[in-house]
């Protein structure tokens, strides 16, 4: 498929008003996306676990205007309150997707959104937020074009979400999601994410992710700036090659359930992501002292207990602690006894692999 396949020119139906509500999950990348080309085309493919509890619920109420205007017409609420500070981000998103949803200026939208995770927890809500909004808008497009197939609906939702935030493309479906074209992976695409196309060992079923909230403040450097800095980065080309190689290496690991190899690869990906931040120009660092304390404790614990607990990081200081379900009791005890002390206000979130976004309501 190409971008052109997502263009729409005319619709068989008219819809005057309605409402759509979607709950879209967050996701955590095992193979990281860091660096992109024009139009949100990733510099390398990425692979993620879709999460279950960490999610954004978005409701979009739409009403057809008598006369479409020159601007987008929408009101925005976050957790019940008007949220003007989100407006520019949504405007940019709507502008980017307008050519694919040409009806956007013909409607007034009331967009209400809320997160399942604590406000300003440092957990990026852009993936779940953009995915939920893209799905609501796709619901409206489906009302206008009722013949649309489910597969196309999901692909286009991922395609649109990607234009809001790259990783949002991976928050439509579950449980293991691949975004970015790679010849080893049939049907993979730079334009949208797909379900991981090969078999996965049972040990990854219900895989656990406990997110330790180390730093809840605003990040010093946004992902947008971080991606941009990969353009003139001395190691970027090697990094893109390495990410592809890691994607190829994770294939047998996922099918054989080789947890020691999984741990090594996932942690290496996380540290490489942060190494890219620290070796760019200008350099920056998103890890905090407590991030490193936690990493060291995880290494000690893994060695002394023979468990398969490991960590990964996204673009922030929080630590995602990953482990198989059968190690849950032991690891949760360890987290409570030894890691909570490094969390801001002792806060952490227990999550696990999830199966994708859910429609809460559509009419
Ligand atoms: O989707 P963005 O532009 O916020 O980038 C996310 C990048 C990482 O979270 C660091 C890695 C990833 O693949 O999710």
Coordinates of N, CA, C and O in Angstrom, one line a residue, residues 6-7 39-40 69-74 86-105 109 111 130 133-134 137 159-165:
X6 N -4.8 5.8 1.2 CA -5.6 6.3 2.4 C -6.3 7.6 2.0 O -6.9 8.2 2.9
X7 N -6.2 8.1 0.8 CA -6.9 9.3 0.4 C -8.4 8.9 0.2 O -8.7 7.9 -0.3
X39 N 7.7 13.1 6.9 CA 6.4 12.5 7.0 C 6.3 11.4 8.0 O 5.6 10.4 7.8
X40 N 7.1 11.5 9.1 CA 7.0 10.5 10.1 C 7.3 9.1 9.6 O 6.7 8.1 10.0
X69 N -15.9 25.8 7.7 CA -15.1 27.0 7.7 C -13.7 26.8 7.2 O -13.4 25.7 6.6
X70 N -12.9 27.8 7.3 CA -11.5 27.8 6.9 C -10.6 27.1 7.9 O -9.6 26.6 7.6
X71 N -11.1 27.1 9.2 CA -10.3 26.5 10.2 C -11.0 25.2 10.8 O -12.2 25.0 10.6
X72 N -10.2 24.5 11.6 CA -10.8 23.4 12.3 C -11.6 24.0 13.5 O -11.2 24.9 14.1
X73 N -12.8 23.3 13.8 CA -13.7 23.9 14.8 C -13.8 22.8 15.9 O -14.5 21.8 15.7
X74 N -13.1 23.0 17.0 CA -13.2 22.0 18.0 C -13.0 22.6 19.4 O -12.4 23.6 19.6
X86 N -3.4 22.0 25.0 CA -3.3 20.8 24.1 C -3.6 21.2 22.6 O -3.4 20.5 21.7
X87 N -4.3 22.4 22.5 CA -4.9 22.8 21.2 C -3.8 22.8 20.1 O -4.1 22.2 19.0
X88 N -2.7 23.4 20.3 CA -1.7 23.5 19.1 C -1.3 22.1 18.6 O -1.3 21.8 17.4
X89 N -1.1 21.1 19.6 CA -0.8 19.8 19.2 C -1.9 19.1 18.3 O -1.6 18.5 17.3
X90 N -3.1 19.4 18.8 CA -4.3 18.8 18.0 C -4.4 19.4 16.7 O -4.7 18.8 15.7
X91 N -4.2 20.8 16.7 CA -4.3 21.5 15.4 C -3.3 21.0 14.4 O -3.7 20.7 13.2
X92 N -2.1 20.8 14.8 CA -1.0 20.2 13.9 C -1.4 18.9 13.4 O -1.3 18.5 12.2
X93 N -2.0 18.1 14.3 CA -2.4 16.7 14.0 C -3.5 16.8 12.9 O -3.4 16.1 11.9
X94 N -4.5 17.6 13.2 CA -5.6 17.7 12.2 C -5.2 18.2 10.9 O -5.6 17.7 9.8
X95 N -4.2 19.1 10.9 CA -3.7 19.6 9.6 C -3.0 18.5 8.8 O -3.2 18.4 7.6
X96 N -2.2 17.7 9.6 CA -1.5 16.6 8.9 C -2.4 15.6 8.3 O -2.1 14.9 7.3
X97 N -3.5 15.3 9.0 CA -4.4 14.2 8.5 C -5.5 14.7 7.6 O -6.3 13.9 7.0
X98 N -5.7 16.0 7.4 CA -6.8 16.6 6.7 C -6.9 16.0 5.3 O -8.0 15.7 4.8
X99 N -5.8 15.8 4.6 CA -5.9 15.4 3.2 C -6.4 13.9 3.2 O -6.9 13.5 2.2
X100 N -6.3 13.2 4.3 CA -6.8 11.8 4.3 C -8.2 11.7 4.9 O -8.9 10.7 4.7
X101 N -8.7 12.8 5.6 CA -10.0 12.8 6.1 C -10.6 14.2 5.7 O -10.7 15.1 6.5
X102 N -11.0 14.4 4.4 CA -11.3 15.7 3.9 C -12.5 16.3 4.5 O -12.8 17.5 4.2
X103 N -13.3 15.6 5.3 CA -14.5 16.2 5.9 C -14.2 17.0 7.2 O -15.2 17.5 7.8
X104 N -13.0 17.0 7.7 CA -12.7 17.5 9.1 C -13.2 18.9 9.3 O -13.7 19.2 10.4
X105 N -13.1 19.8 8.3 CA -13.5 21.2 8.5 C -15.1 21.4 8.3 O -15.6 22.4 8.5
X109 N -16.3 19.6 16.5 CA -15.9 18.4 17.3 C -15.8 18.9 18.8 O -15.2 19.9 19.1
X111 N -14.0 17.3 21.8 CA -13.1 16.2 22.1 C -12.8 16.2 23.6 O -12.4 17.2 24.2
X130 N -3.1 9.9 20.8 CA -3.2 10.1 19.3 C -3.9 8.9 18.7 O -4.7 9.0 17.7
X133 N -7.7 9.2 19.4 CA -8.3 10.2 18.6 C -8.5 9.8 17.1 O -9.5 10.0 16.5
X134 N -7.4 9.2 16.6 CA -7.5 8.7 15.3 C -8.6 7.6 15.1 O -9.3 7.7 14.1
X137 N -12.0 9.4 14.9 CA -12.2 10.0 13.6 C -12.5 9.0 12.5 O -13.2 9.2 11.6
X159 N -2.1 4.5 10.5 CA -1.5 5.4 9.6 C -1.7 6.8 10.0 O -0.8 7.7 10.1
X160 N -3.0 7.2 10.5 CA -3.3 8.5 10.9 C -2.6 8.8 12.3 O -2.0 9.9 12.5
X161 N -2.7 7.8 13.2 CA -2.1 8.0 14.5 C -0.6 8.3 14.4 O -0.1 9.1 15.1
X162 N 0.0 7.6 13.4 CA 1.4 7.8 13.2 C 1.8 9.2 12.9 O 2.8 9.7 13.3
X163 N 0.9 9.9 12.2 CA 1.1 11.3 11.9 C 1.0 12.2 13.1 O 1.5 13.4 13.0
X164 N 0.4 11.7 14.2 CA 0.3 12.5 15.4 C 1.6 12.2 16.2 O 2.2 13.1 16.7
X165 N 1.9 11.0 16.4 CA 3.1 10.6 17.1 C 3.5 9.2 16.6 O 2.6 8.3 16.5

